PDB file of C-alpha atoms and ligand atoms in Angstrom:
ATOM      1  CA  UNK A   7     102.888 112.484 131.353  1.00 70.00           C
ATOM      2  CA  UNK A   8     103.623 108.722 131.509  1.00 85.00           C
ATOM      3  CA  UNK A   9     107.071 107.406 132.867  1.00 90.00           C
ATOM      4  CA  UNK A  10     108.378 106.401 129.752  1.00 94.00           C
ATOM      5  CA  UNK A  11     107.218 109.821 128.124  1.00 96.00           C
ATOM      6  CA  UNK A  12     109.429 111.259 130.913  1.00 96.00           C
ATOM      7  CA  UNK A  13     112.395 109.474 130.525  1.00 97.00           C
ATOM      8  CA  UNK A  14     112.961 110.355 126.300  1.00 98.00           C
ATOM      9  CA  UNK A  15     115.217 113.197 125.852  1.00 98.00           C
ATOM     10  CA  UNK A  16     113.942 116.170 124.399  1.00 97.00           C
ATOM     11  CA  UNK A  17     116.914 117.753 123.606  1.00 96.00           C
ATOM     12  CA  UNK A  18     117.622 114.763 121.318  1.00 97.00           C
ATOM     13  CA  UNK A  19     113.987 113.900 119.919  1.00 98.00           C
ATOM     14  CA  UNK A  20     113.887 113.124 115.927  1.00 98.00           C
ATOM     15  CA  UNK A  21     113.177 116.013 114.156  1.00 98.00           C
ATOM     16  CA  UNK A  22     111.245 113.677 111.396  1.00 98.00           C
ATOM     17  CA  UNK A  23     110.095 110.320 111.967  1.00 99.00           C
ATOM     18  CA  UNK A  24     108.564 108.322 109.502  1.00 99.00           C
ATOM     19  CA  UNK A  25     106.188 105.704 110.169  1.00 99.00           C
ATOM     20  CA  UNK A  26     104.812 102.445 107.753  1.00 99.00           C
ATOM     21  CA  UNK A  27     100.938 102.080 109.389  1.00 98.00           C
ATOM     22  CA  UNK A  28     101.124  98.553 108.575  1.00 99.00           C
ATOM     23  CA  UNK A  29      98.692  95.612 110.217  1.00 98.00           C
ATOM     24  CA  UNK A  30      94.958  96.676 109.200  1.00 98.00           C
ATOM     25  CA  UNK A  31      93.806  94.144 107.614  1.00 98.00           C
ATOM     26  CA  UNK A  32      95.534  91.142 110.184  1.00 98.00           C
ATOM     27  CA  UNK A  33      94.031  93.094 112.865  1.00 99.00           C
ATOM     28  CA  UNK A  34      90.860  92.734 111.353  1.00 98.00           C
ATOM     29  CA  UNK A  35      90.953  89.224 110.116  1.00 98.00           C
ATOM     30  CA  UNK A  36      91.663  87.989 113.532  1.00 98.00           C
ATOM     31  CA  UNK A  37      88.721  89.692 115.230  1.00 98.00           C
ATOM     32  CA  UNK A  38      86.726  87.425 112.415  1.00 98.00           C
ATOM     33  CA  UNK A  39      86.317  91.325 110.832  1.00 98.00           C
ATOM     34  CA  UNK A  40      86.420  93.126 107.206  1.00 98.00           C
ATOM     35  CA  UNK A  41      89.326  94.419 106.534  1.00 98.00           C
ATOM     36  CA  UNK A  42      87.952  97.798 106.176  1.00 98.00           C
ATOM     37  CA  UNK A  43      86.956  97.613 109.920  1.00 98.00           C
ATOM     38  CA  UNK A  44      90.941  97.154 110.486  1.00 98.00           C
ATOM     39  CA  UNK A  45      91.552 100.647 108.481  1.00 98.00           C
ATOM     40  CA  UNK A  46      88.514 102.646 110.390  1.00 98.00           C
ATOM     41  CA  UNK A  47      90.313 101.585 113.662  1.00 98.00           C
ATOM     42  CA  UNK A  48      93.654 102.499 112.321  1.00 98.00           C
ATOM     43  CA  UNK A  49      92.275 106.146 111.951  1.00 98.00           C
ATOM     44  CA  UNK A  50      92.298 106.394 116.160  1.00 98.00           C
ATOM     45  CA  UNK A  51      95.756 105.331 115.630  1.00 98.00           C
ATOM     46  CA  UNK A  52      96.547 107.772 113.482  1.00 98.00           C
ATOM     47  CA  UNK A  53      94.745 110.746 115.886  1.00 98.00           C
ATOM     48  CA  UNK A  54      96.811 108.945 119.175  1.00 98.00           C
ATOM     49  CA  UNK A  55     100.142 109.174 117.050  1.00 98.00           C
ATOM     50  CA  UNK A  56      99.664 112.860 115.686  1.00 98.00           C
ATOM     51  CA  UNK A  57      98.615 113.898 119.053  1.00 97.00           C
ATOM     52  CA  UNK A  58     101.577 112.835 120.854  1.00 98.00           C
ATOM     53  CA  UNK A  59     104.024 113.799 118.243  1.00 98.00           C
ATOM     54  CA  UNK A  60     102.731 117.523 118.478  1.00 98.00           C
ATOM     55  CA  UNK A  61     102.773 117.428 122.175  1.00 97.00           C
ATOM     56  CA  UNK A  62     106.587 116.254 122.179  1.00 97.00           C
ATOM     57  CA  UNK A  63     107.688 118.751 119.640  1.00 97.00           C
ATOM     58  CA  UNK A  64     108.412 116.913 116.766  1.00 98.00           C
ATOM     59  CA  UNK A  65     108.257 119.226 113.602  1.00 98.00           C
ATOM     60  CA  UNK A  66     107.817 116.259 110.918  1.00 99.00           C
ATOM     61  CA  UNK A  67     105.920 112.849 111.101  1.00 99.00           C
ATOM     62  CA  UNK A  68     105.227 111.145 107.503  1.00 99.00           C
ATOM     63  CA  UNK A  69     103.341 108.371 107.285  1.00 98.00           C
ATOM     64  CA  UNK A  70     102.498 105.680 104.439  1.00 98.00           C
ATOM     65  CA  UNK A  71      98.941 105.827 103.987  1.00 98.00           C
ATOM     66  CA  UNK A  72      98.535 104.279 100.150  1.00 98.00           C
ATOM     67  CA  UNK A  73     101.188 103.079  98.209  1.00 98.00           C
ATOM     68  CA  UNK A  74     100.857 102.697  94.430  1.00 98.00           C
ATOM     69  CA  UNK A  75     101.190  99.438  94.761  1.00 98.00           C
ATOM     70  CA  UNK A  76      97.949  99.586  97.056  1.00 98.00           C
ATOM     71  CA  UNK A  77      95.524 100.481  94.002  1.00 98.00           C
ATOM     72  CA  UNK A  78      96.220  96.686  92.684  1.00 98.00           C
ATOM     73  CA  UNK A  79      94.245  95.505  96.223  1.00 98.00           C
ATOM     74  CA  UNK A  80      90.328  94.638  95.517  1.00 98.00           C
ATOM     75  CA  UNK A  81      88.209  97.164  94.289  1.00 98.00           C
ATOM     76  CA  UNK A  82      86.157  97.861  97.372  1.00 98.00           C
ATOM     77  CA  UNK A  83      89.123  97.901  99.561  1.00 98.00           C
ATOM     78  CA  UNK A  84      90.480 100.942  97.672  1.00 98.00           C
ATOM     79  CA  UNK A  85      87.119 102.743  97.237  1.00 98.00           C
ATOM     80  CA  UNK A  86      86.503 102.009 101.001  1.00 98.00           C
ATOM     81  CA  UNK A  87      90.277 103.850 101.996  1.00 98.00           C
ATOM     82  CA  UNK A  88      89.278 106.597  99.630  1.00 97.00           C
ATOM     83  CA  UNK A  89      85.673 107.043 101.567  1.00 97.00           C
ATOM     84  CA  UNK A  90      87.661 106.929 104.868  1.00 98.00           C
ATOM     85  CA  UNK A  91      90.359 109.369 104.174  1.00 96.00           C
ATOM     86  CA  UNK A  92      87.870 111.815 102.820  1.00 95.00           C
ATOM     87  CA  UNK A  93      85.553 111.616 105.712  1.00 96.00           C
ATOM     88  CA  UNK A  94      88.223 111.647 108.348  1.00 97.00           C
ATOM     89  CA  UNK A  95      90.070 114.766 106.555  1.00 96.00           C
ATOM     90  CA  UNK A  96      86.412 116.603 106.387  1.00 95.00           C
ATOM     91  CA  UNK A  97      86.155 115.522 110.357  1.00 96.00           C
ATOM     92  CA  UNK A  98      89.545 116.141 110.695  1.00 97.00           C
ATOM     93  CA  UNK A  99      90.509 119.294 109.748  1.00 97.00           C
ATOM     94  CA  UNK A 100      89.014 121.886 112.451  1.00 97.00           C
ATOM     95  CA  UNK A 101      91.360 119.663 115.144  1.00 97.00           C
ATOM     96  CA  UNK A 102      94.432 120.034 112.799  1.00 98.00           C
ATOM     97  CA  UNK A 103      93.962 124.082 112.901  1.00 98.00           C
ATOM     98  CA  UNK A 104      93.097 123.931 116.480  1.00 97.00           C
ATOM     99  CA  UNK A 105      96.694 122.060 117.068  1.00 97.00           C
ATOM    100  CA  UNK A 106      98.795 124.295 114.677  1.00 98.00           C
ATOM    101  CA  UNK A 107      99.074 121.334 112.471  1.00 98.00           C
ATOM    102  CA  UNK A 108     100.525 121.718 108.750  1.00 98.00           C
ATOM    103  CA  UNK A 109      99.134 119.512 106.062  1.00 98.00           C
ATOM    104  CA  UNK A 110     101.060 117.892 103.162  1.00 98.00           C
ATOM    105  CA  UNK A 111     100.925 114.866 101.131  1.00 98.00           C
ATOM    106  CA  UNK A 112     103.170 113.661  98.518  1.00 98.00           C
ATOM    107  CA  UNK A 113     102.487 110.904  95.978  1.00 98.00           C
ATOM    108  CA  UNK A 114     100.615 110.733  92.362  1.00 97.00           C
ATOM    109  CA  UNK A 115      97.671 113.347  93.319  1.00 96.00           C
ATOM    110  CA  UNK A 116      96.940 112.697  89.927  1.00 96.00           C
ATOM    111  CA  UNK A 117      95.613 108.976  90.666  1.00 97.00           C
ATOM    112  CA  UNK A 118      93.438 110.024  93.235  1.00 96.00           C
ATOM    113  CA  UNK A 119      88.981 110.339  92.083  1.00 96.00           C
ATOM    114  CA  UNK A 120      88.184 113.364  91.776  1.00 96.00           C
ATOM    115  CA  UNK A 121      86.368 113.981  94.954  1.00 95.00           C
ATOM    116  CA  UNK A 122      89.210 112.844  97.474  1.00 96.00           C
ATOM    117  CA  UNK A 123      91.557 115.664  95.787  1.00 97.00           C
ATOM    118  CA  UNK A 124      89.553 117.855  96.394  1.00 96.00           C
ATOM    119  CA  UNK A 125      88.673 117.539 100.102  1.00 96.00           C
ATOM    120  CA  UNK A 126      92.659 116.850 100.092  1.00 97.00           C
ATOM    121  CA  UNK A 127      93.166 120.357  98.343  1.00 97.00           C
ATOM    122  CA  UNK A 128      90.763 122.599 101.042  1.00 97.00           C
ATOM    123  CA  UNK A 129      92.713 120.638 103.592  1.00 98.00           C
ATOM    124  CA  UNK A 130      96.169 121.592 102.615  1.00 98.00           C
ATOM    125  CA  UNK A 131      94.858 125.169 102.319  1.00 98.00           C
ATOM    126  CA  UNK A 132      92.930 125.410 105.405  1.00 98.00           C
ATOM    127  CA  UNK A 133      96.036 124.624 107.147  1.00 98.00           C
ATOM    128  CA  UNK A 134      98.810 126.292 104.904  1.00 98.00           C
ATOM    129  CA  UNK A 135      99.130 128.670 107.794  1.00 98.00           C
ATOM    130  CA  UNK A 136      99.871 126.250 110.666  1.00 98.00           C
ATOM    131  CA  UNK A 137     103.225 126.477 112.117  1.00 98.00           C
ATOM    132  CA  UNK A 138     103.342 123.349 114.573  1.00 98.00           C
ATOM    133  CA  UNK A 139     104.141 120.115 113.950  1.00 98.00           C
ATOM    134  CA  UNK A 140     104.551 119.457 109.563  1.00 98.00           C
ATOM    135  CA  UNK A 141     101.693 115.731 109.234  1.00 98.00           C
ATOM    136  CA  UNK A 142     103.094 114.858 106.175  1.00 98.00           C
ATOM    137  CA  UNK A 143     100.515 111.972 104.131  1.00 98.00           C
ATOM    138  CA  UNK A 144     102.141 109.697 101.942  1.00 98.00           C
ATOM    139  CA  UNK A 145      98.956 108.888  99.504  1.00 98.00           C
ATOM    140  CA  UNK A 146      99.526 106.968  95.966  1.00 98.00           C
ATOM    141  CA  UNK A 147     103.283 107.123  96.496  1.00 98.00           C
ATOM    142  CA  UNK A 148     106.276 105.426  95.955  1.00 98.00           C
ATOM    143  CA  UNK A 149     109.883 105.599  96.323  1.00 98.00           C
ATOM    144  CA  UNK A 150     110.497 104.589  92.550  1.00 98.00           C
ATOM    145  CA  UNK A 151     107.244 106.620  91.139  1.00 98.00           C
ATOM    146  CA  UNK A 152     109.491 109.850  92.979  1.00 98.00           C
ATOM    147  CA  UNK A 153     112.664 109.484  91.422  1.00 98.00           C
ATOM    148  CA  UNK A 154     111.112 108.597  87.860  1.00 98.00           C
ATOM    149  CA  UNK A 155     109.088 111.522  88.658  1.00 98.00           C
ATOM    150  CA  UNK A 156     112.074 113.253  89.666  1.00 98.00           C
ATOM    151  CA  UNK A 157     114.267 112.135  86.767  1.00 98.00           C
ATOM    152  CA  UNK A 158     111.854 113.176  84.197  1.00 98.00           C
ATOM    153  CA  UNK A 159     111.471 117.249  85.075  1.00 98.00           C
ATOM    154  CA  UNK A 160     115.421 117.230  86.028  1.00 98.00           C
ATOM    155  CA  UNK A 161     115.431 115.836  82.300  1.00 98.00           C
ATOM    156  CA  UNK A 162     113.297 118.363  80.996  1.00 98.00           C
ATOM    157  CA  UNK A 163     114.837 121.339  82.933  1.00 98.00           C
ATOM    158  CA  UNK A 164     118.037 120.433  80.940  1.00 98.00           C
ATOM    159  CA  UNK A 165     116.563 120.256  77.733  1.00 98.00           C
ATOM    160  CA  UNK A 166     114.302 123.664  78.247  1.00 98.00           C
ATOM    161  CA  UNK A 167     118.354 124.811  79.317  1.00 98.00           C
ATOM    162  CA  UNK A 168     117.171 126.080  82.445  1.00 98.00           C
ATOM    163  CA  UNK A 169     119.573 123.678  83.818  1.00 98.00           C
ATOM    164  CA  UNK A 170     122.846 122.119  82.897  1.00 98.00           C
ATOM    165  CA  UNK A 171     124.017 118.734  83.112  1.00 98.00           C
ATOM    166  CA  UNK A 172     127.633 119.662  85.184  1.00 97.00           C
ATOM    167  CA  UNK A 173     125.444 121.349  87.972  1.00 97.00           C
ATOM    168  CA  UNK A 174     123.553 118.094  89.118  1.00 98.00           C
ATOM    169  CA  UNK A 175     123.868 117.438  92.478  1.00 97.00           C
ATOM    170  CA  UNK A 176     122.030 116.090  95.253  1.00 97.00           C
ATOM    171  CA  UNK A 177     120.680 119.605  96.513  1.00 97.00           C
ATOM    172  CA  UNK A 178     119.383 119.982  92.792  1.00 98.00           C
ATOM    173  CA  UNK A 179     117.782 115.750  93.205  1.00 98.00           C
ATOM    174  CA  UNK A 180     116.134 116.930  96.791  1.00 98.00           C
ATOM    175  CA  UNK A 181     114.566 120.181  95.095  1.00 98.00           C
ATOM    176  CA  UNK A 182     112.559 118.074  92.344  1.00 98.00           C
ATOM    177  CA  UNK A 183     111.954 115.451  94.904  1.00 98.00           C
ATOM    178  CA  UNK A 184     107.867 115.562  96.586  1.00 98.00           C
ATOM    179  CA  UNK A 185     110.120 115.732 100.061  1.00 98.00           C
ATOM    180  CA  UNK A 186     111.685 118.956  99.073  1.00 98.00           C
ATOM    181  CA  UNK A 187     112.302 121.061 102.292  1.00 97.00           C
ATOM    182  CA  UNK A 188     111.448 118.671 104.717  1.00 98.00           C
ATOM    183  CA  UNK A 189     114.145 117.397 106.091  1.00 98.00           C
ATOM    184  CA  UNK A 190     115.455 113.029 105.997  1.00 98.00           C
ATOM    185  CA  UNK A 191     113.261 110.883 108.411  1.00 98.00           C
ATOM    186  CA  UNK A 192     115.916 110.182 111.034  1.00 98.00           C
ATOM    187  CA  UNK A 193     113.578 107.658 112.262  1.00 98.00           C
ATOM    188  CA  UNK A 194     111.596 104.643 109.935  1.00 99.00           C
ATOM    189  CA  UNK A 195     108.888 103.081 111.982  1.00 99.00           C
ATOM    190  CA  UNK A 196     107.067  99.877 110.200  1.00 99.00           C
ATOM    191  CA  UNK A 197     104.378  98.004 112.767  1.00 99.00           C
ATOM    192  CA  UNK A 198     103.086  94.478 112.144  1.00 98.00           C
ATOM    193  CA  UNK A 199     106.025  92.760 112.025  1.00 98.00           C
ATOM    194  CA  UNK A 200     107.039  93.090 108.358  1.00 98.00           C
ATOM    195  CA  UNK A 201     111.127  94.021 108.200  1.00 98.00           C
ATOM    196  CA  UNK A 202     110.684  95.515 104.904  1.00 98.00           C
ATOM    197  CA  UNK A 203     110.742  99.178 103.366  1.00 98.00           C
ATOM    198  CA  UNK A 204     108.120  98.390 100.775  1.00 98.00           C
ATOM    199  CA  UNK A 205     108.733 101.382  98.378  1.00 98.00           C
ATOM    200  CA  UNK A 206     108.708 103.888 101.208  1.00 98.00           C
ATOM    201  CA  UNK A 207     111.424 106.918 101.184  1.00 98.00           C
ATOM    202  CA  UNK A 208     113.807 104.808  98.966  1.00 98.00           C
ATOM    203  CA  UNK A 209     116.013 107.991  99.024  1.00 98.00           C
ATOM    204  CA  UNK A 210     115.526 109.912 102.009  1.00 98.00           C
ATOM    205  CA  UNK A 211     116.009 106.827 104.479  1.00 98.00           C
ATOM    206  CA  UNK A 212     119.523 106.250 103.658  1.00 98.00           C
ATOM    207  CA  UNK A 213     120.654 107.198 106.810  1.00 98.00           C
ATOM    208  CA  UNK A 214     117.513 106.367 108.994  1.00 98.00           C
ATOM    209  CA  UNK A 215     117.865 104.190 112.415  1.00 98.00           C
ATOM    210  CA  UNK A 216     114.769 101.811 111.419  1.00 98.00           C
ATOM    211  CA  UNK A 217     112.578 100.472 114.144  1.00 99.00           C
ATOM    212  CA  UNK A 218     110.248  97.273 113.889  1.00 98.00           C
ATOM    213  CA  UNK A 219     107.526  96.207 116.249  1.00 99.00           C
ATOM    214  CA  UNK A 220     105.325  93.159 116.085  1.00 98.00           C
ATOM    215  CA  UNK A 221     102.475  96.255 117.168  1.00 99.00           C
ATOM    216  CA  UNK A 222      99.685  96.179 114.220  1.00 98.00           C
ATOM    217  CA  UNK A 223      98.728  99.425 113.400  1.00 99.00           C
ATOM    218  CA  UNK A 224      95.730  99.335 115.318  1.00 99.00           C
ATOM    219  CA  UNK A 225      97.032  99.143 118.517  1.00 99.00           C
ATOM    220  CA  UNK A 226      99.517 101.529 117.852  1.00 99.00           C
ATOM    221  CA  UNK A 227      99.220 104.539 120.558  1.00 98.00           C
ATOM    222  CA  UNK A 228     101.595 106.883 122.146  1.00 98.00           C
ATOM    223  CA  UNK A 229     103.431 105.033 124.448  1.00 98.00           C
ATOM    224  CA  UNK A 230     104.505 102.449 121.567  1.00 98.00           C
ATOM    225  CA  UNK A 231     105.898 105.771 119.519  1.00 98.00           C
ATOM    226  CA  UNK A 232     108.003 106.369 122.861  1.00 98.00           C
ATOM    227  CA  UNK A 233     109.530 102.967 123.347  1.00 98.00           C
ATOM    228  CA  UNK A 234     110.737 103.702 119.581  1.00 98.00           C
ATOM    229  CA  UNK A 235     111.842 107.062 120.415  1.00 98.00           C
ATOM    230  CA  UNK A 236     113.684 105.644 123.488  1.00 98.00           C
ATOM    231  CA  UNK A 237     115.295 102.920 121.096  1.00 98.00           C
ATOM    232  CA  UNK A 238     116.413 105.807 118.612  1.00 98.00           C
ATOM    233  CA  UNK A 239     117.960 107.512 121.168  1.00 98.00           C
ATOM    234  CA  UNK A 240     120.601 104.435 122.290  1.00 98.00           C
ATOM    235  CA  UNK A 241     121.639 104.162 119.251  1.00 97.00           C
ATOM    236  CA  UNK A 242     124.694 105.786 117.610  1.00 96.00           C
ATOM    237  CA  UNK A 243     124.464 107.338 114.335  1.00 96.00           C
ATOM    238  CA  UNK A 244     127.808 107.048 112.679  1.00 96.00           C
ATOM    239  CA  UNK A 245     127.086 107.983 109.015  1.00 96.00           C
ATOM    240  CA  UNK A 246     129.927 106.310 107.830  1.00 97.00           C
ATOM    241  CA  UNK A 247     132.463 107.537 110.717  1.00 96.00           C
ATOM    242  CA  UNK A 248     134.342 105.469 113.111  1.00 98.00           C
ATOM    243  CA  UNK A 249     132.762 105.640 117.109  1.00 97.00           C
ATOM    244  CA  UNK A 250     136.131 106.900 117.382  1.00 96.00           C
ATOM    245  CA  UNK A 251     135.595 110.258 115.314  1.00 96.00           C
ATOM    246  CA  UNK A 252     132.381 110.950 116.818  1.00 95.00           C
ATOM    247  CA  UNK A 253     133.700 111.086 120.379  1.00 95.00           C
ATOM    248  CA  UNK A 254     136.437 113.644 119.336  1.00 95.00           C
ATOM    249  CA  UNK A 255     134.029 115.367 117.181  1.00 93.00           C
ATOM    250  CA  UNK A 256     131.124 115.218 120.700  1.00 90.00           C
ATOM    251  CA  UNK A 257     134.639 117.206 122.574  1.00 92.00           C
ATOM    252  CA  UNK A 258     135.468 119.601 120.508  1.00 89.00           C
ATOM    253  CA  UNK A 259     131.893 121.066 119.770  1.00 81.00           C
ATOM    254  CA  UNK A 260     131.039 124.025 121.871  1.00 75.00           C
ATOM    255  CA  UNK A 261     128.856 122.799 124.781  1.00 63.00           C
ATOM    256  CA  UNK A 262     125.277 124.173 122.876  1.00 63.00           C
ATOM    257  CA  UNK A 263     126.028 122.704 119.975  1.00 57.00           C
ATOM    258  CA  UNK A 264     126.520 118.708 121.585  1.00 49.00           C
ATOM    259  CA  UNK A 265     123.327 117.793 121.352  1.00 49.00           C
TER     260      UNK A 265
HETATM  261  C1  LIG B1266      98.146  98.959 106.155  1.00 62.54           C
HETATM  262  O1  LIG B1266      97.500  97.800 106.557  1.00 62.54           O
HETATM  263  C2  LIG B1266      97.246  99.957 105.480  1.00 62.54           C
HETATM  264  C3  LIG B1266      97.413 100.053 104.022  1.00 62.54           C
HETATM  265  C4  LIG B1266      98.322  99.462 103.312  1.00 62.54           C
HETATM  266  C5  LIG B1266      96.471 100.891 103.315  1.00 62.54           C
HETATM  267  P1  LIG B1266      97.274  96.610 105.559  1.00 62.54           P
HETATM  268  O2  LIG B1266      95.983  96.823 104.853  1.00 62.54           O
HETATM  269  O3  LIG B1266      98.443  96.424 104.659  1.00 62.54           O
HETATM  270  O4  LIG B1266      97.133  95.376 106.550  1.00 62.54           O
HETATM  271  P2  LIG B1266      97.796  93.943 106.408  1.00 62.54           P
HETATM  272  O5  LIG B1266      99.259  94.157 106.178  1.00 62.54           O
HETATM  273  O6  LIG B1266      97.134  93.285 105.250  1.00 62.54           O
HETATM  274  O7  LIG B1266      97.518  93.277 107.707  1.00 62.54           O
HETATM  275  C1  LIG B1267     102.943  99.398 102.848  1.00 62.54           C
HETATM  276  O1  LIG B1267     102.159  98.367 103.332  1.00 62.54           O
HETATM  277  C2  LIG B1267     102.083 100.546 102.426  1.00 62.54           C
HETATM  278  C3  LIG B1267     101.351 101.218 103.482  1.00 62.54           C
HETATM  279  C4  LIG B1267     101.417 100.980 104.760  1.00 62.54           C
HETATM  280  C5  LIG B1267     100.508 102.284 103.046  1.00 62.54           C
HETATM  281  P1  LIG B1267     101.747  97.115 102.416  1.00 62.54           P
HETATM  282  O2  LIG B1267     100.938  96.232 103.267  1.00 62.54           O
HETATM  283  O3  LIG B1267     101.127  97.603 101.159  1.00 62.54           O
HETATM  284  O4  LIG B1267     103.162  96.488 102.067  1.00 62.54           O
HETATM  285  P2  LIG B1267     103.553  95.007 101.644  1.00 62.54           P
HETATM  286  O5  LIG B1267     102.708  94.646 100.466  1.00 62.54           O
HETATM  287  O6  LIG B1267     103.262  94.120 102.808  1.00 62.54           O
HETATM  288  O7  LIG B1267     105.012  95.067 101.339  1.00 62.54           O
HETATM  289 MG1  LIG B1268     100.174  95.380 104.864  1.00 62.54          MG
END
């Protein structure tokens, strides 16, 4: 295990991080490259990142694959990402079930041809099972297109009067939510350089620590997720308290519950 692998600590490790794979198509355009070489090299990213989030223990890592906003990009861009995240689910999925790795995605399923669903669909069964890490894939989403989405069937619950108006809450906004039962990303990762959320988790990031590298997604690997990891873990997470509160709080708790 590297040094800096050694020196994060796991009692304190994110449970979820979240992480905007931004960079491709830079990364590309530099080497004098398509852009759809960019996104076939992001894909060893992707197998580096997964691969050292399982081995540390984390139970949740999200990432942005496809926005909605991404199906406005040229035509063979998007039919190009849709060719490479079939084929690399098909080559994909005996590794996730050798690992113990969960599939989800959440975003507009409905969107997607015909033919990625599908493969997307044996996926998510083949590995319903898995009890390791959760590799969530944000595909067609958006933060906005998830509340709408959410709005609308909280909407129609009320008028079907499954549901009444006075028992709203936010437990009953997380349930119709495409995040419900995973818990908030505690940390946001965006590479490339780009200090922006761009749609992403507009709800459940509220109280994320958010962590930007100049790193194109690319050259993103495992010792880049630890240097975040690291960064997460100097930081203190008030949530609205004082410093103050959280000391007293941190001596008052019984010893196994301080971490
Ligand atoms: C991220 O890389 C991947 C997707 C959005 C699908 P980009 O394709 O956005 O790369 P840049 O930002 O143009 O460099
Ligand atoms: C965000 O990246 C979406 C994904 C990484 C999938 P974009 O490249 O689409 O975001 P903007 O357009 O720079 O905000
Ligand atoms: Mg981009």
């Amino acid at each position: 295990m590297s040094s800096l692998a050694e020196s994060i600590d796991k009692t304190r490790l994110p449970r979820h991080i979240a992480i905007i794979m931004d960079g491709n198509g830079r990364w590309a355009r530099d080497k004098g490259e398509d852009r759809l070489v960019g996104h076939f090299h992001g894909v060893e990213s992707v197998r580096n990142i997964v691969e050292g989030c399982a081995e540390l223990g984390i139970e949740y890592l999200t990432l942005y694959a496809f926005s909605t906003e991404n199906w406005e990009r040229p035509q063979y861009e998007v039919v190009g990402l849709m060719e490479l995240l079939v084929s690399t689910i098909r080559k994909e999925v005996s590794n996730l079930c050798q690992n113990n790795i969960r599939l989800h995605v959440i975003g507009d399923m409905s969107m997607l041809p015909d033919y990625a669903r599908k493969e997307l669909n044996e996926a998510l069964r083949l590995t319903a099972s898995n009890t390791g890490l959760n590799l969530i894939m944000a595909l067609s989403y958006s933060g906005r297109w998830e509340l709408l989405n959410a709005v609308k069937n909280i909407a129609h619950e009320v008028k079907m009067n499954r549901l009444q108006v006075e028992e709203i809450d936010h437990h009953t906004l997380e349930r119709f939510l495409c995040t419900s039962g995973f818990p908030d990303p505690e940390l946001m990762i965006r590479t490339s350089g780009e200090y922006r959320i761009s749609n992403f988790l507009l709800y459940q990031l509220a109280y994320a620590e958010l962590y930007f590298t100049p790193v194109r997604w690319p050259d993103f690997r495992k010792e880049n997720l630890y240097e975040a990891i690291l960064d997460f873990q100097k930081r203190e997470r008030r949530f609205g308290k004082t410093s103050e509160q959280l000391r007293k709080e941190r001596q008052t708790r019984p010893v196994h519950e301080s971490i």
